[in-house]
mmCIF file of N, CA, C and O in Angstrom:
data_model
loop_
_atom_site.group_PDB
_atom_site.id
_atom_site.type_symbol
_atom_site.label_atom_id
_atom_site.label_comp_id
_atom_site.label_asym_id
_atom_site.label_seq_id
_atom_site.Cartn_x
_atom_site.Cartn_y
_atom_site.Cartn_z
ATOM 1 N N UNK A 26 -32.773 -34.083 22.862
ATOM 2 C CA UNK A 26 -33.824 -34.144 22.213
ATOM 3 C C UNK A 26 -34.205 -35.634 22.199
ATOM 4 O O UNK A 26 -33.650 -36.779 22.253
ATOM 5 N N UNK A 27 -35.789 -35.817 22.304
ATOM 6 C CA UNK A 27 -36.248 -37.340 22.267
ATOM 7 C C UNK A 27 -36.323 -37.864 21.150
ATOM 8 O O UNK A 27 -36.114 -37.407 19.801
ATOM 9 N N UNK A 28 -36.717 -39.222 21.034
ATOM 10 C CA UNK A 28 -36.614 -39.767 19.598
ATOM 11 C C UNK A 28 -37.497 -39.453 18.620
ATOM 12 O O UNK A 28 -37.364 -39.073 17.902
ATOM 13 N N UNK A 29 -38.947 -39.000 19.427
ATOM 14 C CA UNK A 29 -39.787 -38.626 18.509
ATOM 15 C C UNK A 29 -39.382 -37.284 17.932
ATOM 16 O O UNK A 29 -39.866 -36.959 16.644
ATOM 17 N N UNK A 30 -38.787 -36.285 18.495
ATOM 18 C CA UNK A 30 -38.384 -34.987 18.247
ATOM 19 C C UNK A 30 -37.412 -35.036 17.021
ATOM 20 O O UNK A 30 -37.418 -34.206 15.883
ATOM 21 N N UNK A 31 -36.475 -36.146 17.087
ATOM 22 C CA UNK A 31 -35.351 -36.243 16.231
ATOM 23 C C UNK A 31 -36.106 -36.972 14.648
ATOM 24 O O UNK A 31 -35.673 -36.520 13.883
ATOM 25 N N UNK A 32 -36.817 -37.674 15.054
ATOM 26 C CA UNK A 32 -37.464 -38.057 13.885
ATOM 27 C C UNK A 32 -38.551 -37.126 13.137
ATOM 28 O O UNK A 32 -38.595 -37.204 11.866
ATOM 29 N N UNK A 33 -39.275 -36.286 13.862
ATOM 30 C CA UNK A 33 -39.818 -35.177 13.185
ATOM 31 C C UNK A 33 -38.990 -34.331 12.562
ATOM 32 O O UNK A 33 -39.316 -33.720 11.023
ATOM 33 N N UNK A 34 -37.767 -33.736 13.035
ATOM 34 C CA UNK A 34 -36.811 -32.930 12.589
ATOM 35 C C UNK A 34 -36.344 -33.579 11.249
ATOM 36 O O UNK A 34 -36.058 -33.119 10.075
ATOM 37 N N UNK A 35 -36.054 -34.927 11.200
ATOM 38 C CA UNK A 35 -35.333 -35.670 9.893
ATOM 39 C C UNK A 35 -36.523 -35.745 9.071
ATOM 40 O O UNK A 35 -36.117 -35.515 7.666
ATOM 41 N N UNK A 36 -37.703 -35.853 9.189
ATOM 42 C CA UNK A 36 -38.742 -35.887 8.137
ATOM 43 C C UNK A 36 -38.833 -34.307 7.493
ATOM 44 O O UNK A 36 -39.061 -34.403 6.500
ATOM 45 N N UNK A 37 -38.916 -33.534 8.569
ATOM 46 C CA UNK A 37 -39.022 -32.229 7.943
ATOM 47 C C UNK A 37 -37.857 -31.707 6.931
ATOM 48 O O UNK A 37 -38.117 -31.411 5.917
ATOM 49 N N UNK A 38 -36.836 -32.119 7.338
ATOM 50 C CA UNK A 38 -35.490 -31.975 6.777
ATOM 51 C C UNK A 38 -35.446 -32.651 5.470
ATOM 52 O O UNK A 38 -35.169 -32.040 4.276
ATOM 53 N N UNK A 39 -36.137 -33.708 5.198
ATOM 54 C CA UNK A 39 -36.282 -34.362 4.236
ATOM 55 C C UNK A 39 -37.229 -33.902 3.155
ATOM 56 O O UNK A 39 -37.001 -33.963 2.016
ATOM 57 N N UNK A 40 -38.142 -33.490 3.556
ATOM 58 C CA UNK A 40 -39.398 -32.861 2.952
ATOM 59 C C UNK A 40 -38.991 -31.508 2.112
ATOM 60 O O UNK A 40 -39.521 -30.953 1.364
ATOM 61 N N UNK A 41 -38.341 -30.919 3.027
ATOM 62 C CA UNK A 41 -37.843 -29.386 2.577
ATOM 63 C C UNK A 41 -36.548 -29.217 2.040
ATOM 64 O O UNK A 41 -36.012 -28.356 1.758
ATOM 65 N N UNK A 42 -35.700 -30.451 1.878
ATOM 66 C CA UNK A 42 -34.478 -30.413 1.189
ATOM 67 C C UNK A 42 -34.476 -29.758 -0.353
ATOM 68 O O UNK A 42 -33.114 -29.348 -0.501
ATOM 69 N N UNK A 43 -35.443 -29.409 -0.979
ATOM 70 C CA UNK A 43 -35.220 -29.260 -2.422
ATOM 71 C C UNK A 43 -35.713 -27.719 -2.513
ATOM 72 O O UNK A 43 -35.438 -27.088 -3.590
ATOM 73 N N UNK A 44 -36.184 -27.336 -1.223
ATOM 74 C CA UNK A 44 -36.437 -25.813 -1.047
ATOM 75 C C UNK A 44 -35.422 -25.076 -0.605
ATOM 76 O O UNK A 44 -34.428 -25.238 0.231
ATOM 77 N N UNK A 45 -35.040 -23.860 -1.359
ATOM 78 C CA UNK A 45 -33.884 -22.887 -0.876
ATOM 79 C C UNK A 45 -34.340 -21.726 -0.582
ATOM 80 O O UNK A 45 -35.286 -21.100 -1.269
ATOM 81 N N UNK A 46 -33.694 -21.030 0.430
ATOM 82 C CA UNK A 46 -34.295 -19.656 0.771
ATOM 83 C C UNK A 46 -32.992 -18.416 0.961
ATOM 84 O O UNK A 46 -32.115 -19.045 0.974
ATOM 85 N N UNK A 47 -33.459 -17.741 -0.487
ATOM 86 C CA UNK A 47 -32.496 -16.985 -1.067
ATOM 87 C C UNK A 47 -32.469 -15.549 -0.552
ATOM 88 O O UNK A 47 -31.441 -14.962 -0.375
ATOM 89 N N UNK A 48 -33.203 -15.150 0.393
ATOM 90 C CA UNK A 48 -33.436 -13.775 1.001
ATOM 91 C C UNK A 48 -33.278 -13.750 2.583
ATOM 92 O O UNK A 48 -33.604 -12.864 3.182
ATOM 93 N N UNK A 49 -32.095 -14.802 2.849
ATOM 94 C CA UNK A 49 -31.614 -14.981 4.412
ATOM 95 C C UNK A 49 -31.167 -13.904 4.842
ATOM 96 O O UNK A 49 -31.562 -13.113 5.807
ATOM 97 N N UNK A 50 -30.193 -12.904 4.058
ATOM 98 C CA UNK A 50 -29.603 -11.644 4.534
ATOM 99 C C UNK A 50 -30.842 -10.774 4.566
ATOM 100 O O UNK A 50 -30.305 -9.739 5.662
ATOM 101 N N UNK A 51 -31.590 -10.459 3.970
ATOM 102 C CA UNK A 51 -32.473 -9.424 3.818
ATOM 103 C C UNK A 51 -33.565 -9.265 4.993
ATOM 104 O O UNK A 51 -33.656 -8.661 5.756
ATOM 105 N N UNK A 52 -33.867 -10.733 5.358
ATOM 106 C CA UNK A 52 -34.656 -11.182 6.606
ATOM 107 C C UNK A 52 -33.890 -10.671 7.733
ATOM 108 O O UNK A 52 -34.344 -10.043 8.735
ATOM 109 N N UNK A 53 -32.677 -11.153 7.864
ATOM 110 C CA UNK A 53 -31.746 -10.667 9.013
ATOM 111 C C UNK A 53 -31.371 -9.164 9.414
ATOM 112 O O UNK A 53 -31.954 -8.576 10.318
ATOM 113 N N UNK A 54 -31.517 -8.495 7.936
ATOM 114 C CA UNK A 54 -31.160 -7.172 8.236
ATOM 115 C C UNK A 54 -32.365 -6.267 8.396
ATOM 116 O O UNK A 54 -32.362 -5.560 9.257
ATOM 117 N N UNK A 55 -33.545 -6.907 8.307
ATOM 118 C CA UNK A 55 -35.009 -6.596 8.678
ATOM 119 C C UNK A 55 -34.896 -6.755 10.284
ATOM 120 O O UNK A 55 -35.689 -5.598 10.888
ATOM 121 N N UNK A 56 -34.783 -7.709 10.621
ATOM 122 C CA UNK A 56 -35.018 -8.201 11.903
ATOM 123 C C UNK A 56 -34.036 -7.518 13.083
ATOM 124 O O UNK A 56 -34.493 -6.733 13.883
ATOM 125 N N UNK A 57 -32.565 -7.392 12.263
ATOM 126 C CA UNK A 57 -31.820 -6.664 13.437
ATOM 127 C C UNK A 57 -30.963 -5.563 12.543
ATOM 128 O O UNK A 57 -30.063 -5.957 11.803
ATOM 129 N N UNK A 58 -31.215 -4.117 12.680
ATOM 130 C CA UNK A 58 -30.836 -3.538 11.892
ATOM 131 C C UNK A 58 -29.128 -3.305 11.842
ATOM 132 O O UNK A 58 -28.641 -3.313 13.112
ATOM 133 N N UNK A 59 -28.348 -2.753 11.191
ATOM 134 C CA UNK A 59 -27.226 -2.718 11.286
ATOM 135 C C UNK A 59 -26.687 -1.279 12.627
ATOM 136 O O UNK A 59 -27.036 -0.425 11.897
ATOM 137 N N UNK A 60 -25.915 -1.824 13.296
ATOM 138 C CA UNK A 60 -25.527 -0.775 14.138
ATOM 139 C C UNK A 60 -24.285 0.231 13.824
ATOM 140 O O UNK A 60 -23.727 -0.254 12.564
ATOM 141 N N UNK A 61 -24.181 1.202 14.544
ATOM 142 C CA UNK A 61 -22.950 2.231 13.944
ATOM 143 C C UNK A 61 -21.929 1.401 14.087
ATOM 144 O O UNK A 61 -20.663 1.834 13.096
ATOM 145 N N UNK A 62 -21.490 0.720 15.190
ATOM 146 C CA UNK A 62 -20.275 -0.349 15.547
ATOM 147 C C UNK A 62 -19.941 -1.107 14.078
ATOM 148 O O UNK A 62 -18.986 -1.370 13.832
ATOM 149 N N UNK A 63 -21.025 -2.169 13.797
ATOM 150 C CA UNK A 63 -20.976 -2.795 12.842
ATOM 151 C C UNK A 63 -20.809 -1.987 11.583
ATOM 152 O O UNK A 63 -19.981 -2.870 10.513
ATOM 153 N N UNK A 64 -21.436 -0.860 11.177
ATOM 154 C CA UNK A 64 -21.002 -0.157 9.952
ATOM 155 C C UNK A 64 -19.347 0.201 10.007
ATOM 156 O O UNK A 64 -18.715 0.426 8.929
ATOM 157 N N UNK A 65 -18.868 0.745 10.993
ATOM 158 C CA UNK A 65 -17.371 1.223 11.155
ATOM 159 C C UNK A 65 -16.602 -0.049 10.847
ATOM 160 O O UNK A 65 -15.579 -0.093 10.336
ATOM 161 N N UNK A 66 -16.659 -1.312 11.520
ATOM 162 C CA UNK A 66 -16.204 -2.435 11.518
ATOM 163 C C UNK A 66 -16.006 -2.854 10.176
ATOM 164 O O UNK A 66 -15.064 -3.107 9.390
ATOM 165 N N UNK A 67 -17.226 -2.829 9.321
ATOM 166 C CA UNK A 67 -17.112 -3.377 8.076
ATOM 167 C C UNK A 67 -16.173 -2.127 7.026
ATOM 168 O O UNK A 67 -16.038 -2.735 6.271
ATOM 169 N N UNK A 68 -16.438 -1.008 7.383
ATOM 170 C CA UNK A 68 -15.697 0.191 6.640
ATOM 171 C C UNK A 68 -13.991 -0.296 6.981
ATOM 172 O O UNK A 68 -13.434 -0.122 6.063
ATOM 173 N N UNK A 69 -13.829 -0.534 8.030
ATOM 174 C CA UNK A 69 -12.095 -0.971 8.336
ATOM 175 C C UNK A 69 -12.011 -2.112 7.844
ATOM 176 O O UNK A 69 -10.534 -2.359 7.626
ATOM 177 N N UNK A 70 -12.698 -2.972 7.470
ATOM 178 C CA UNK A 70 -12.291 -4.420 7.185
ATOM 179 C C UNK A 70 -12.445 -4.307 5.604
ATOM 180 O O UNK A 70 -12.117 -5.372 5.114
ATOM 181 N N UNK A 71 -12.490 -3.466 4.912
ATOM 182 C CA UNK A 71 -12.641 -3.295 3.032
ATOM 183 C C UNK A 71 -10.840 -3.507 2.907
ATOM 184 O O UNK A 71 -10.132 -3.057 3.260
ATOM 185 N N UNK A 72 -11.082 -4.551 1.816
ATOM 186 C CA UNK A 72 -9.615 -4.498 1.254
ATOM 187 C C UNK A 72 -9.424 -3.704 0.057
ATOM 188 O O UNK A 72 -10.448 -3.434 -0.744
ATOM 189 N N UNK A 73 -8.360 -2.900 0.147
ATOM 190 C CA UNK A 73 -7.935 -2.099 -0.846
ATOM 191 C C UNK A 73 -6.812 -2.708 -1.601
ATOM 192 O O UNK A 73 -5.775 -2.817 -1.210
ATOM 193 N N UNK A 74 -6.795 -2.561 -2.934
ATOM 194 C CA UNK A 74 -5.697 -3.206 -3.883
ATOM 195 C C UNK A 74 -5.542 -2.074 -4.758
ATOM 196 O O UNK A 74 -6.012 -1.268 -5.070
ATOM 197 N N UNK A 75 -3.849 -1.743 -4.303
ATOM 198 C CA UNK A 75 -3.221 -0.555 -5.203
ATOM 199 C C UNK A 75 -2.462 -1.298 -5.948
ATOM 200 O O UNK A 75 -1.518 -2.160 -5.546
ATOM 201 N N UNK A 76 -1.995 -0.975 -7.319
ATOM 202 C CA UNK A 76 -1.043 -1.193 -7.892
ATOM 203 C C UNK A 76 0.317 -0.525 -7.382
ATOM 204 O O UNK A 76 0.287 0.500 -7.063
ATOM 205 N N UNK A 77 1.580 -1.374 -7.629
ATOM 206 C CA UNK A 77 2.651 -0.919 -7.101
ATOM 207 C C UNK A 77 3.385 0.192 -7.812
ATOM 208 O O UNK A 77 3.618 1.451 -7.310
ATOM 209 N N UNK A 78 3.275 0.204 -9.019
ATOM 210 C CA UNK A 78 3.705 1.089 -10.262
ATOM 211 C C UNK A 78 3.198 2.573 -9.958
ATOM 212 O O UNK A 78 3.720 3.449 -9.837
ATOM 213 N N UNK A 79 1.721 2.532 -10.253
ATOM 214 C CA UNK A 79 1.230 3.845 -10.157
ATOM 215 C C UNK A 79 1.402 4.499 -8.934
ATOM 216 O O UNK A 79 1.605 5.645 -8.784
ATOM 217 N N UNK A 80 1.276 3.643 -7.855
ATOM 218 C CA UNK A 80 1.350 4.425 -6.429
ATOM 219 C C UNK A 80 2.887 4.701 -6.370
ATOM 220 O O UNK A 80 3.075 5.988 -5.847
ATOM 221 N N UNK A 81 3.903 4.042 -6.666
ATOM 222 C CA UNK A 81 5.384 4.662 -6.505
ATOM 223 C C UNK A 81 5.530 5.804 -7.406
ATOM 224 O O UNK A 81 5.961 6.787 -7.124
ATOM 225 N N UNK A 82 4.653 5.983 -8.795
ATOM 226 C CA UNK A 82 4.983 7.004 -9.379
ATOM 227 C C UNK A 82 4.414 8.430 -8.713
ATOM 228 O O UNK A 82 4.702 9.721 -8.818
ATOM 229 N N UNK A 83 3.032 8.270 -8.171
ATOM 230 C CA UNK A 83 2.465 9.385 -7.390
ATOM 231 C C UNK A 83 3.537 9.806 -6.235
ATOM 232 O O UNK A 83 3.566 10.792 -6.365
ATOM 233 N N UNK A 84 3.951 8.759 -5.524
ATOM 234 C CA UNK A 84 4.806 9.079 -4.434
ATOM 235 C C UNK A 84 6.160 10.096 -4.683
ATOM 236 O O UNK A 84 6.402 11.039 -4.306
ATOM 237 N N UNK A 85 6.533 9.747 -5.900
ATOM 238 C CA UNK A 85 7.985 10.296 -6.524
ATOM 239 C C UNK A 85 7.568 11.545 -7.108
ATOM 240 O O UNK A 85 8.352 12.583 -6.960
ATOM 241 N N UNK A 86 6.366 11.828 -7.835
ATOM 242 C CA UNK A 86 6.102 13.015 -8.287
ATOM 243 C C UNK A 86 5.505 14.134 -7.270
ATOM 244 O O UNK A 86 5.595 15.165 -7.509
ATOM 245 N N UNK A 87 5.399 13.478 -6.193
ATOM 246 C CA UNK A 87 4.711 14.508 -4.900
ATOM 247 C C UNK A 87 6.443 14.995 -4.246
ATOM 248 O O UNK A 87 6.496 15.853 -3.690
ATOM 249 N N UNK A 88 7.446 13.824 -4.198
ATOM 250 C CA UNK A 88 8.505 14.097 -3.304
ATOM 251 C C UNK A 88 9.724 14.850 -4.301
ATOM 252 O O UNK A 88 10.139 15.475 -3.520
ATOM 253 N N UNK A 89 9.524 14.589 -5.615
ATOM 254 C CA UNK A 89 10.718 15.186 -6.442
ATOM 255 C C UNK A 89 10.711 16.716 -6.365
ATOM 256 O O UNK A 89 11.491 17.341 -6.106
ATOM 257 N N UNK A 90 9.273 17.263 -6.481
ATOM 258 C CA UNK A 90 9.146 18.877 -6.535
ATOM 259 C C UNK A 90 9.680 19.474 -5.038
ATOM 260 O O UNK A 90 10.354 20.562 -4.757
ATOM 261 N N UNK A 91 9.376 18.706 -3.891
ATOM 262 C CA UNK A 91 9.658 19.204 -2.374
ATOM 263 C C UNK A 91 11.406 19.084 -2.474
ATOM 264 O O UNK A 91 11.611 19.898 -2.008
ATOM 265 N N UNK A 92 11.965 18.215 -3.188
ATOM 266 C CA UNK A 92 13.460 17.842 -3.044
ATOM 267 C C UNK A 92 14.259 19.110 -3.523
ATOM 268 O O UNK A 92 15.130 19.700 -3.366
ATOM 269 N N UNK A 93 13.622 19.408 -4.890
ATOM 270 C CA UNK A 93 14.126 20.462 -5.984
ATOM 271 C C UNK A 93 14.066 21.796 -5.121
ATOM 272 O O UNK A 93 14.666 22.718 -5.192
ATOM 273 N N UNK A 94 12.684 22.218 -4.521
ATOM 274 C CA UNK A 94 12.166 23.334 -3.974
ATOM 275 C C UNK A 94 13.429 23.530 -2.688
ATOM 276 O O UNK A 94 13.803 24.683 -2.344
ATOM 277 N N UNK A 95 13.765 22.291 -1.707
ATOM 278 C CA UNK A 95 14.442 22.638 -0.711
ATOM 279 C C UNK A 95 15.693 22.761 -1.108
ATOM 280 O O UNK A 95 16.827 23.762 -0.521
ATOM 281 N N UNK A 96 16.358 22.267 -2.194
ATOM 282 C CA UNK A 96 17.828 22.313 -2.600
ATOM 283 C C UNK A 96 18.082 23.976 -3.428
ATOM 284 O O UNK A 96 18.934 24.358 -3.204
ATOM 285 N N UNK A 97 16.858 24.262 -3.975
ATOM 286 C CA UNK A 97 17.141 25.669 -4.494
ATOM 287 C C UNK A 97 17.331 26.814 -3.466
ATOM 288 O O UNK A 97 17.865 27.849 -3.511
ATOM 289 N N UNK A 98 16.169 26.718 -2.569
ATOM 290 C CA UNK A 98 16.149 27.518 -1.433
ATOM 291 C C UNK A 98 17.090 27.331 -0.276
ATOM 292 O O UNK A 98 17.179 28.380 0.470
ATOM 293 N N UNK A 99 17.935 26.479 -0.319
ATOM 294 C CA UNK A 99 18.731 26.528 0.804
ATOM 295 C C UNK A 99 19.667 27.500 0.668
ATOM 296 O O UNK A 99 20.238 27.974 -0.393
ATOM 297 N N UNK A 100 19.884 28.157 1.853
ATOM 298 C CA UNK A 100 21.048 29.145 1.826
ATOM 299 C C UNK A 100 22.318 28.708 1.951
ATOM 300 O O UNK A 100 22.845 27.993 2.455
ATOM 301 N N UNK A 101 23.115 29.249 1.106
ATOM 302 C CA UNK A 101 24.498 28.907 0.793
ATOM 303 C C UNK A 101 25.384 29.296 2.023
ATOM 304 O O UNK A 101 25.423 30.280 2.568
ATOM 305 N N UNK A 102 26.086 28.451 2.431
ATOM 306 C CA UNK A 102 27.116 28.611 3.499
ATOM 307 C C UNK A 102 28.183 30.068 3.056
ATOM 308 O O UNK A 102 28.779 29.934 2.127
ATOM 309 N N UNK A 103 28.320 30.927 4.153
ATOM 310 C CA UNK A 103 28.918 31.852 3.944
ATOM 311 C C UNK A 103 30.361 31.447 4.435
ATOM 312 O O UNK A 103 30.744 30.307 5.263
ATOM 313 N N UNK A 104 31.196 32.719 4.331
ATOM 314 C CA UNK A 104 32.634 32.072 4.481
ATOM 315 C C UNK A 104 32.723 32.031 6.157
ATOM 316 O O UNK A 104 33.505 31.590 6.762
ATOM 317 N N UNK A 105 31.885 33.074 6.920
ATOM 318 C CA UNK A 105 32.314 33.059 8.700
ATOM 319 C C UNK A 105 31.690 31.635 8.831
ATOM 320 O O UNK A 105 32.173 31.309 10.003
ATOM 321 N N UNK A 106 30.647 31.079 8.465
ATOM 322 C CA UNK A 106 30.147 29.829 8.739
ATOM 323 C C UNK A 106 31.416 28.787 8.608
ATOM 324 O O UNK A 106 31.491 27.470 9.225
ATOM 325 N N UNK A 107 31.745 28.762 7.755
ATOM 326 C CA UNK A 107 33.176 27.709 7.225
ATOM 327 C C UNK A 107 34.350 28.026 7.918
ATOM 328 O O UNK A 107 35.139 27.166 7.687
ATOM 329 N N UNK A 108 34.649 29.160 8.665
ATOM 330 C CA UNK A 108 35.762 29.428 9.090
ATOM 331 C C UNK A 108 35.733 28.633 10.572
ATOM 332 O O UNK A 108 34.875 28.496 11.284
ATOM 333 N N UNK A 109 36.963 27.933 10.638
ATOM 334 C CA UNK A 109 37.052 27.293 12.247
ATOM 335 C C UNK A 109 37.903 28.088 13.045
ATOM 336 O O UNK A 109 38.824 29.043 12.816
ATOM 337 N N UNK A 110 37.452 28.106 14.406
ATOM 338 C CA UNK A 110 38.115 28.868 15.255
ATOM 339 C C UNK A 110 38.752 27.863 16.605
ATOM 340 O O UNK A 110 37.935 27.030 16.717
ATOM 341 N N UNK A 111 39.946 28.271 16.836
ATOM 342 C CA UNK A 111 40.678 27.259 17.916
ATOM 343 C C UNK A 111 40.729 28.275 19.157
ATOM 344 O O UNK A 111 41.228 29.006 19.060
ATOM 345 N N UNK A 112 40.000 27.684 20.202
ATOM 346 C CA UNK A 112 40.191 28.201 21.570
ATOM 347 C C UNK A 112 40.399 27.194 22.458
ATOM 348 O O UNK A 112 39.746 26.168 22.903
ATOM 349 N N UNK A 113 41.631 27.261 23.158
ATOM 350 C CA UNK A 113 42.209 26.481 23.971
ATOM 351 C C UNK A 113 42.199 25.010 23.909
ATOM 352 O O UNK A 113 42.103 23.989 24.332
ATOM 353 N N UNK A 114 42.385 25.077 22.538
ATOM 354 C CA UNK A 114 42.796 23.158 22.044
ATOM 355 C C UNK A 114 41.740 22.761 21.356
ATOM 356 O O UNK A 114 41.664 21.748 20.625
ATOM 357 N N UNK A 115 40.487 23.465 21.426
ATOM 358 C CA UNK A 115 39.506 22.962 20.966
ATOM 359 C C UNK A 115 39.206 23.703 19.780
ATOM 360 O O UNK A 115 39.371 24.882 19.424
ATOM 361 N N UNK A 116 38.713 22.991 18.422
ATOM 362 C CA UNK A 116 37.974 23.572 17.262
ATOM 363 C C UNK A 116 36.640 23.731 17.075
ATOM 364 O O UNK A 116 35.891 22.683 17.388
ATOM 365 N N UNK A 117 35.944 25.027 17.060
ATOM 366 C CA UNK A 117 34.852 25.136 16.724
ATOM 367 C C UNK A 117 34.297 25.708 15.051
ATOM 368 O O UNK A 117 35.446 26.220 14.891
ATOM 369 N N UNK A 118 33.145 25.595 14.589
ATOM 370 C CA UNK A 118 32.848 26.530 13.738
ATOM 371 C C UNK A 118 32.292 27.687 14.019
ATOM 372 O O UNK A 118 31.961 27.781 15.316
ATOM 373 N N UNK A 119 32.989 28.779 13.461
ATOM 374 C CA UNK A 119 33.063 30.307 13.673
ATOM 375 C C UNK A 119 31.322 30.496 13.806
ATOM 376 O O UNK A 119 30.924 31.251 15.187
ATOM 377 N N UNK A 120 30.409 30.233 13.043
ATOM 378 C CA UNK A 120 28.911 30.556 13.210
ATOM 379 C C UNK A 120 28.332 30.135 14.288
ATOM 380 O O UNK A 120 27.547 30.488 14.776
ATOM 381 N N UNK A 121 28.659 28.668 14.366
ATOM 382 C CA UNK A 121 27.965 27.777 15.537
ATOM 383 C C UNK A 121 28.303 28.297 16.910
ATOM 384 O O UNK A 121 27.651 28.434 17.793
ATOM 385 N N UNK A 122 29.687 28.839 17.085
ATOM 386 C CA UNK A 122 30.035 29.486 18.315
ATOM 387 C C UNK A 122 29.650 30.913 18.438
ATOM 388 O O UNK A 122 29.098 31.116 19.873
ATOM 389 N N UNK A 123 29.379 31.607 17.321
ATOM 390 C CA UNK A 123 28.649 32.909 17.725
ATOM 391 C C UNK A 123 27.295 32.741 18.066
ATOM 392 O O UNK A 123 26.801 33.532 18.980
ATOM 393 N N UNK A 124 26.584 31.770 17.614
ATOM 394 C CA UNK A 124 24.999 31.261 17.980
ATOM 395 C C UNK A 124 24.892 31.072 19.635
ATOM 396 O O UNK A 124 24.357 31.571 20.238
ATOM 397 N N UNK A 125 26.123 30.310 19.878
ATOM 398 C CA UNK A 125 25.950 29.380 21.315
ATOM 399 C C UNK A 125 26.073 30.739 22.077
ATOM 400 O O UNK A 125 25.692 30.979 23.185
ATOM 401 N N UNK A 126 27.195 31.508 22.044
ATOM 402 C CA UNK A 126 27.868 32.837 22.816
ATOM 403 C C UNK A 126 26.623 33.922 22.778
ATOM 404 O O UNK A 126 26.471 34.249 24.077
ATOM 405 N N UNK A 127 25.767 34.100 21.433
ATOM 406 C CA UNK A 127 24.691 34.913 21.738
ATOM 407 C C UNK A 127 23.590 34.466 22.500
ATOM 408 O O UNK A 127 23.176 35.158 23.323
ATOM 409 N N UNK A 128 23.521 33.196 22.543
ATOM 410 C CA UNK A 128 22.416 32.657 23.241
ATOM 411 C C UNK A 128 22.763 32.479 24.835
ATOM 412 O O UNK A 128 21.823 32.843 25.848
ATOM 413 N N UNK A 129 23.921 32.275 25.187
ATOM 414 C CA UNK A 129 24.366 32.491 26.766
ATOM 415 C C UNK A 129 24.778 33.698 27.371
ATOM 416 O O UNK A 129 24.699 33.591 28.500
ATOM 417 N N UNK A 130 24.752 34.655 26.548
ATOM 418 C CA UNK A 130 25.030 35.929 26.953
ATOM 419 C C UNK A 130 23.723 36.859 27.720
ATOM 420 O O UNK A 130 23.912 37.462 28.482
ATOM 421 N N UNK A 131 22.632 36.111 26.880
ATOM 422 C CA UNK A 131 21.466 36.626 27.565
ATOM 423 C C UNK A 131 20.994 36.053 29.134
ATOM 424 O O UNK A 131 20.961 36.026 30.205
#
């Protein structure tokens, strides 16, 4: 900048320093509308505050019924599943051995 331009800029700044422009964001929004990419970025950058105690309570209330349901509906082990079979020195569960043999016979 030249010396004349600098002095004019300083004089203008001195004369306008008591004026404030409060609608800056509105003018920028009208000149350049928000794009879909900016909307998505703004959505992803939002801060979410969650209290730990209510969040933990909700999670526990969701998982406890699932655990109770699975323990109630579990099939009790039959005696054939609990029986051990000794074949050539190796020990197998009878139920697992039967399923493997049936699968390999096909």
